[in-house]
Coordinates of C-alpha atoms in Angstrom, one line a residue:
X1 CA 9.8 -32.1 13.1
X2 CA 8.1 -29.0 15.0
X3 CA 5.4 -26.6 13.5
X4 CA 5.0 -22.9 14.6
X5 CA 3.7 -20.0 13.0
X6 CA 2.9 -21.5 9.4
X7 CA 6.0 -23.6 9.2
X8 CA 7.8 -26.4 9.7
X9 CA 11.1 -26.9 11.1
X10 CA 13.9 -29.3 10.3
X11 CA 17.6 -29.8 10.9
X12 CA 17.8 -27.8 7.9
X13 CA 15.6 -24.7 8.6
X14 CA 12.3 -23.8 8.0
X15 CA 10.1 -25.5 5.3
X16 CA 6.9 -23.8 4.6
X17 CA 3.4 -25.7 5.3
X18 CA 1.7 -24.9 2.5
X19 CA -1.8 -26.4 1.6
X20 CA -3.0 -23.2 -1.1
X21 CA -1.2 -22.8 -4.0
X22 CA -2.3 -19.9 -6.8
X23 CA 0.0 -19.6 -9.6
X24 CA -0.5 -17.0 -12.6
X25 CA -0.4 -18.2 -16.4
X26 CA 1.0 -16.1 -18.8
X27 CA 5.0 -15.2 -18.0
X28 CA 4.6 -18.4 -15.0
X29 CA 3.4 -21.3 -15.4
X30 CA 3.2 -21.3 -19.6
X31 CA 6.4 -21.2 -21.4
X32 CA 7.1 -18.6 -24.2
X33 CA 5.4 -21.3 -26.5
X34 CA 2.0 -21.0 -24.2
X35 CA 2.3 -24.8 -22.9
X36 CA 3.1 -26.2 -19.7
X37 CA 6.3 -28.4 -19.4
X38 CA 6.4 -31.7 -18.0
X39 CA 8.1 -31.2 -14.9
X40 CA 5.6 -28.0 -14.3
X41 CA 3.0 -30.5 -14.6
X42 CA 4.6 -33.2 -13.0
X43 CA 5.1 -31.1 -9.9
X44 CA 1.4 -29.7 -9.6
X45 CA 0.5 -33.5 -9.6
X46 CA 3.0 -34.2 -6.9
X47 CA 1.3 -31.1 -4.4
X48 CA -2.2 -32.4 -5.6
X49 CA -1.4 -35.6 -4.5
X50 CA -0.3 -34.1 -0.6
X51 CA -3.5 -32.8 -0.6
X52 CA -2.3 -29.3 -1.3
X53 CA -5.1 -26.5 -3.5
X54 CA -4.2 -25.8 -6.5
X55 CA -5.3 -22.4 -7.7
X56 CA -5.0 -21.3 -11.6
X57 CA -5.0 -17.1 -11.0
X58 CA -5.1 -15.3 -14.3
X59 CA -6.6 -12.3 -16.2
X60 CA -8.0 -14.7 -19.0
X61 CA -11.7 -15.9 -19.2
X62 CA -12.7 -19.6 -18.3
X63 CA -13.1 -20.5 -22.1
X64 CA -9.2 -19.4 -22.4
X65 CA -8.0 -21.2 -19.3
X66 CA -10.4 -24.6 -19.8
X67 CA -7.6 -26.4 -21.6
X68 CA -5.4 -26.3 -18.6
X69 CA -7.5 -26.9 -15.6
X70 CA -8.5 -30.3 -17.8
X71 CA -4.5 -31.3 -18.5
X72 CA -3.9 -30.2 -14.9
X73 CA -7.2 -32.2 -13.9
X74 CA -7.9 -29.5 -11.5
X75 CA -11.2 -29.1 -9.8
X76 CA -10.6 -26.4 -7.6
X77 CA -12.3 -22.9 -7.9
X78 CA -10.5 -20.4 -9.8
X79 CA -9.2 -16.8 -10.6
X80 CA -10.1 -15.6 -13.6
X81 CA -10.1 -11.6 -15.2
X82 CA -8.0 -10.5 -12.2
X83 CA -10.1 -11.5 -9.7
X84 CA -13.6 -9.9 -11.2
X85 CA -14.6 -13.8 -11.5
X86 CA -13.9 -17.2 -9.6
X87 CA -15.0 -20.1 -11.4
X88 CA -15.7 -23.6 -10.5
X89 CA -14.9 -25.8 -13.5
X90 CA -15.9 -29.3 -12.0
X91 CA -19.4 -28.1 -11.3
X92 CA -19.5 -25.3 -14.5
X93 CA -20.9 -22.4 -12.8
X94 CA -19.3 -19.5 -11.2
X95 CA -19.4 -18.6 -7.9
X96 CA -18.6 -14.9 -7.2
X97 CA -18.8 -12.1 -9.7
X98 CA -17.9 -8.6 -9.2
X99 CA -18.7 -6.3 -12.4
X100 CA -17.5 -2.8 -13.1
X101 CA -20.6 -0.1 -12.9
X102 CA -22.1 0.8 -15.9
X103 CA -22.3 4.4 -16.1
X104 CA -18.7 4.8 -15.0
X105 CA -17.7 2.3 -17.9
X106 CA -19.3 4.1 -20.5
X107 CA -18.3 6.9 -19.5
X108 CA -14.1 6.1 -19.5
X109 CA -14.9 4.7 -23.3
X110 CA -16.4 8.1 -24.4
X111 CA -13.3 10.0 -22.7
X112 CA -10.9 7.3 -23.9
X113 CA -12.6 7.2 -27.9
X114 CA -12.2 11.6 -27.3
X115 CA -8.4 11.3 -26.4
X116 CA -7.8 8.3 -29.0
X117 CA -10.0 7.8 -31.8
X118 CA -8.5 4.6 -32.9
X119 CA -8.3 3.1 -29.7
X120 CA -10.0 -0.2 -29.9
X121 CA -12.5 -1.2 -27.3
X122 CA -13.6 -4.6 -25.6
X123 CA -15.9 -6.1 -23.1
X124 CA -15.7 -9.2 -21.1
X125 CA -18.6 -10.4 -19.5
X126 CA -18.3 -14.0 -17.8
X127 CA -17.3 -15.7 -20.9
X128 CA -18.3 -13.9 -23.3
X129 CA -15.9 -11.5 -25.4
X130 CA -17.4 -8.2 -27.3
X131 CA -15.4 -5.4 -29.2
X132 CA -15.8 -2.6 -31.7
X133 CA -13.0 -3.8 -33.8
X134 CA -11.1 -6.4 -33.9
X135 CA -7.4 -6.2 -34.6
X136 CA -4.7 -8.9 -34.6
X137 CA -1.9 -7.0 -34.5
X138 CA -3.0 -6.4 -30.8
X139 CA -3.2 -9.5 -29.5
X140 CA -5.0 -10.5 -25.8
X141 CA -4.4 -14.3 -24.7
X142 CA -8.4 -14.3 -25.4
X143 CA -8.2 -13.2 -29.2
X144 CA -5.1 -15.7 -29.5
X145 CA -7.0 -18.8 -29.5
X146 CA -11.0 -17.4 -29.7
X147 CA -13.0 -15.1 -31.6
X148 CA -15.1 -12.6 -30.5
X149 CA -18.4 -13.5 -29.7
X150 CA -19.7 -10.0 -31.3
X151 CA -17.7 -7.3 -33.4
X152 CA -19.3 -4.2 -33.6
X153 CA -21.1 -0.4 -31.6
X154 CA -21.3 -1.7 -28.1
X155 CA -23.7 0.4 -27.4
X156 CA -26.7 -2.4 -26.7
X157 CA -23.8 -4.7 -25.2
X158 CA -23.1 -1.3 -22.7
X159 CA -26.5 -2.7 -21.1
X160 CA -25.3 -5.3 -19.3
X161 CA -22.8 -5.5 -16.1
X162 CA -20.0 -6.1 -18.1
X163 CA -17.1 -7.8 -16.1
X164 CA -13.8 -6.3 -17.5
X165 CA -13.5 -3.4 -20.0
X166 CA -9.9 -3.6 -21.8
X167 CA -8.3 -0.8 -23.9
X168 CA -6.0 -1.6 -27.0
X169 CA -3.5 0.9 -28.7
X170 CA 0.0 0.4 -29.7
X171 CA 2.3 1.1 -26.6
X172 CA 3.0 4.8 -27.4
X173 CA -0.8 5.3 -27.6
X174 CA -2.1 3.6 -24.7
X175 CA 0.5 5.2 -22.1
X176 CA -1.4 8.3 -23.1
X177 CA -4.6 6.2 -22.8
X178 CA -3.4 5.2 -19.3
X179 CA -2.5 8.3 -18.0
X180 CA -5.7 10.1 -18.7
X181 CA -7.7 7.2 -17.1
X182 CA -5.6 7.4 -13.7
X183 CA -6.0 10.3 -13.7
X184 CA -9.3 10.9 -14.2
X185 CA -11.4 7.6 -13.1
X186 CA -8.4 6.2 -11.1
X187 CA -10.0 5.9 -7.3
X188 CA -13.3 4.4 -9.2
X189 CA -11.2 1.6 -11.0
X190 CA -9.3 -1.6 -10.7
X191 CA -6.4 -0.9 -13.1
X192 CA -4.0 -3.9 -14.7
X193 CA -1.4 -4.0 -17.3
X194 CA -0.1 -7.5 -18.3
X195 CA 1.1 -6.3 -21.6
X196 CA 2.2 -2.9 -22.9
X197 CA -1.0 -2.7 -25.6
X198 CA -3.8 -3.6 -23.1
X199 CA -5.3 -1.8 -20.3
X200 CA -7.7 -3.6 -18.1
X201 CA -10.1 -1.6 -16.0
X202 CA -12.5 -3.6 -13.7
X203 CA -14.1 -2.7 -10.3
X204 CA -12.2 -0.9 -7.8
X205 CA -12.4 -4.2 -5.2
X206 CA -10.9 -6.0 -8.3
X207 CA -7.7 -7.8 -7.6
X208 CA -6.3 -10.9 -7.2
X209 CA -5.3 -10.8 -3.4
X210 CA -9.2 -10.2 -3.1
X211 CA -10.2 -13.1 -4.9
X212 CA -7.7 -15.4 -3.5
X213 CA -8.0 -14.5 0.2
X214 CA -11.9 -15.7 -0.5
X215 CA -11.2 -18.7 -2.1
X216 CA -8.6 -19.6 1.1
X217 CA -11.7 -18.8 3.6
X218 CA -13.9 -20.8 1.4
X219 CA -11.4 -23.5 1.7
X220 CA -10.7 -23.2 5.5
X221 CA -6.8 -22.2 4.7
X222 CA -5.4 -19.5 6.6
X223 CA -3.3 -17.0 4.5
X224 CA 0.4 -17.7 6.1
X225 CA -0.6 -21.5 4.5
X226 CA -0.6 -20.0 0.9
X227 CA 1.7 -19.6 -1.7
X228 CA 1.4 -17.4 -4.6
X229 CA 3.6 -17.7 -8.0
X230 CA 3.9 -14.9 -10.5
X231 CA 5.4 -12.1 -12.9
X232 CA 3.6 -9.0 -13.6
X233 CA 1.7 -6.0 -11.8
X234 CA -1.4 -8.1 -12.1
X235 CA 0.0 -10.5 -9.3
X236 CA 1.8 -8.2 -7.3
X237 CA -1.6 -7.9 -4.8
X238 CA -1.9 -11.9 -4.1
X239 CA 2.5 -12.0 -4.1
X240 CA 2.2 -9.9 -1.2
X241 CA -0.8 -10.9 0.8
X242 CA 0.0 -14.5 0.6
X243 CA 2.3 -16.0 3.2
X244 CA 5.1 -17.1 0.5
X245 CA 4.9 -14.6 -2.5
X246 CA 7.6 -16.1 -5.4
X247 CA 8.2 -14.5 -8.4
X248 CA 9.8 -16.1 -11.2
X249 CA 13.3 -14.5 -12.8
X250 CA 11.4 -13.1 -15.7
X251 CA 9.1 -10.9 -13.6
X252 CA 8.6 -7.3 -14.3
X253 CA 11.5 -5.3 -12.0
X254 CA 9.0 -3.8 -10.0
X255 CA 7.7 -7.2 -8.8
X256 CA 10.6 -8.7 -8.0
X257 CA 11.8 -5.4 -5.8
X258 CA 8.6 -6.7 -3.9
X259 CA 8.8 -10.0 -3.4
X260 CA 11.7 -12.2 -1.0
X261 CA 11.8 -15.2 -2.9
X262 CA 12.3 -15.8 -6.9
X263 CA 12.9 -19.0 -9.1
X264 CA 13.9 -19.4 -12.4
X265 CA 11.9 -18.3 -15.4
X266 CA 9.3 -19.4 -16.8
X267 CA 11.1 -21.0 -19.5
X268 CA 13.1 -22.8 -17.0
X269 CA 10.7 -24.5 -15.0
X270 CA 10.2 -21.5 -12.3
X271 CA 6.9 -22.8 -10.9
X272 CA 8.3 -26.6 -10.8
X273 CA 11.3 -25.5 -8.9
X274 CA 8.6 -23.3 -6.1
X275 CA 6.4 -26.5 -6.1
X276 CA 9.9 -28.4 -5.1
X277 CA 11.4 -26.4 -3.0
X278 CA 8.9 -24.5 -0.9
X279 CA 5.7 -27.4 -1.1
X280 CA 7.0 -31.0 -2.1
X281 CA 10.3 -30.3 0.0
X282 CA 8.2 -30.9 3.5

């Protein structure tokens, strides 16, 4: 078997070397039902075993994502709030941190309150969850299994470098939401929207391609050696800097336009059927 350029080469064709692989939650890895199936996990053991990074690359917080770096028993760093935030869960501390300015933030919830009264507001910062209002009928994967740390005026909490700032409205609402903050703030901001109630507004470097071309450096892996899985705008960044961008079949459109290679859903075992035929395959 020969190697050139990233891959390797067999009577069959060219099979990727990979030795990084990030992978998204929401709409990837977890089924509908939030859970990971057995041959998901099964497979992520299999690529652990070769030697090959694992790398969990999501928009929750540690606290939301604990549960399945300890199933996974994964001790790699990791992506968390887009890339604002990498994590090391086997020594507990975090490693890089990029927060959103302060006056800029405060100043995108005044115009955002002035366009939408009702418009809830929350802040994320490292682990910690704060909003004016909490409302379950607009759920974030955060409020589905946590509580906010603090409900209430955010002004004190406005204070701190505050890692991610999210917006909540029903759809029809926050589009308008959206539009104004483009349009206004958008060159100052990192923008992401994973579901159609939530905008997520971080610092302008935010993204996950960012985060994830530091972790490879940090662990000596050149990019054409990493693979990335995922399904919404959020991932598109990392999808395409990687060397092997996959998107599962229940992507957003606009993602898989962007991307060469896509796998079943991720109700059907999408990120198993990567792991097998891009990683384990070799």
């Amino acid at each position: 078997m020969n190697q050139e350029a990233g891959f390797l080469w067999n009577v069959t064709g060219p099979v990727r070397d990979i030795r990084l692989v990030a992978i998204d939650l929401d709409g990837t890895l977890l089924r509908s039902d939030k859970n990971i199936s057995k041959r998901c996990a099964a497979a992520i053991g299999e690529v652990k075993a070769q030697g090959v990074k694992v790398i969990l690359a999501t928009a929750r917080p540690p606290r939301s994502v604990r549960q399945f770096t300890a199933a996974l028993q994964l001790d790699t760093l990791q992506i968390h709030y887009n890339g604002a935030l990498i994590h090391d869960p086997h020594r507990a501390r975090h490693v890089f941190h990029q927060p959103m300015e302060l006056t800029l933030a405060r100043e995108i919830i005044r115009q955002a309150r002035r366009l939408d009264p009702q418009v809830v507001v929350s802040i994320e910062i490292l682990d910690k969850w704060y909003t004016d209002h909490f409302d379950p009928t607009l759920p974030t994967e955060t409020s589905r299994a946590f509580m906010p740390d603090f409900v209430g005026p955010l002004e004190a909490i406005l204070r701190t470098p505050i890692t991610k700032l999210m917006l909540l409205a029903p759809p029809e609402r926050l589009k308008l939401v959206l539009d104004l903050v483009k349009r206004k703030f958008g060159s100052q901001i990192a923008v992401a929207v994973s579901d159609q109630h939530l905008l997520q507004i971080m610092h302008p470097q935010v993204d996950k391609a960012r985060a994830l071309a530091w972790i490879a450096t940090h662990y000596g892996v050149a990019k054409e050696h990493v693979m990335a899985i995922g399904d919404a705008p959020n991932d598109l960044s990392m999808l395409t800097w990687a060397g092997l961008g996959v998107a599962v079949d229940n992507a957003w459109p606009a993602v898989k336009e962007q991307v060469k290679e896509v796998v079943p859903s991720n109700d059907q075992d999408g990120v198993a059927v990567a792991l097998e035929r891009y990683v384990l395959k070799g």
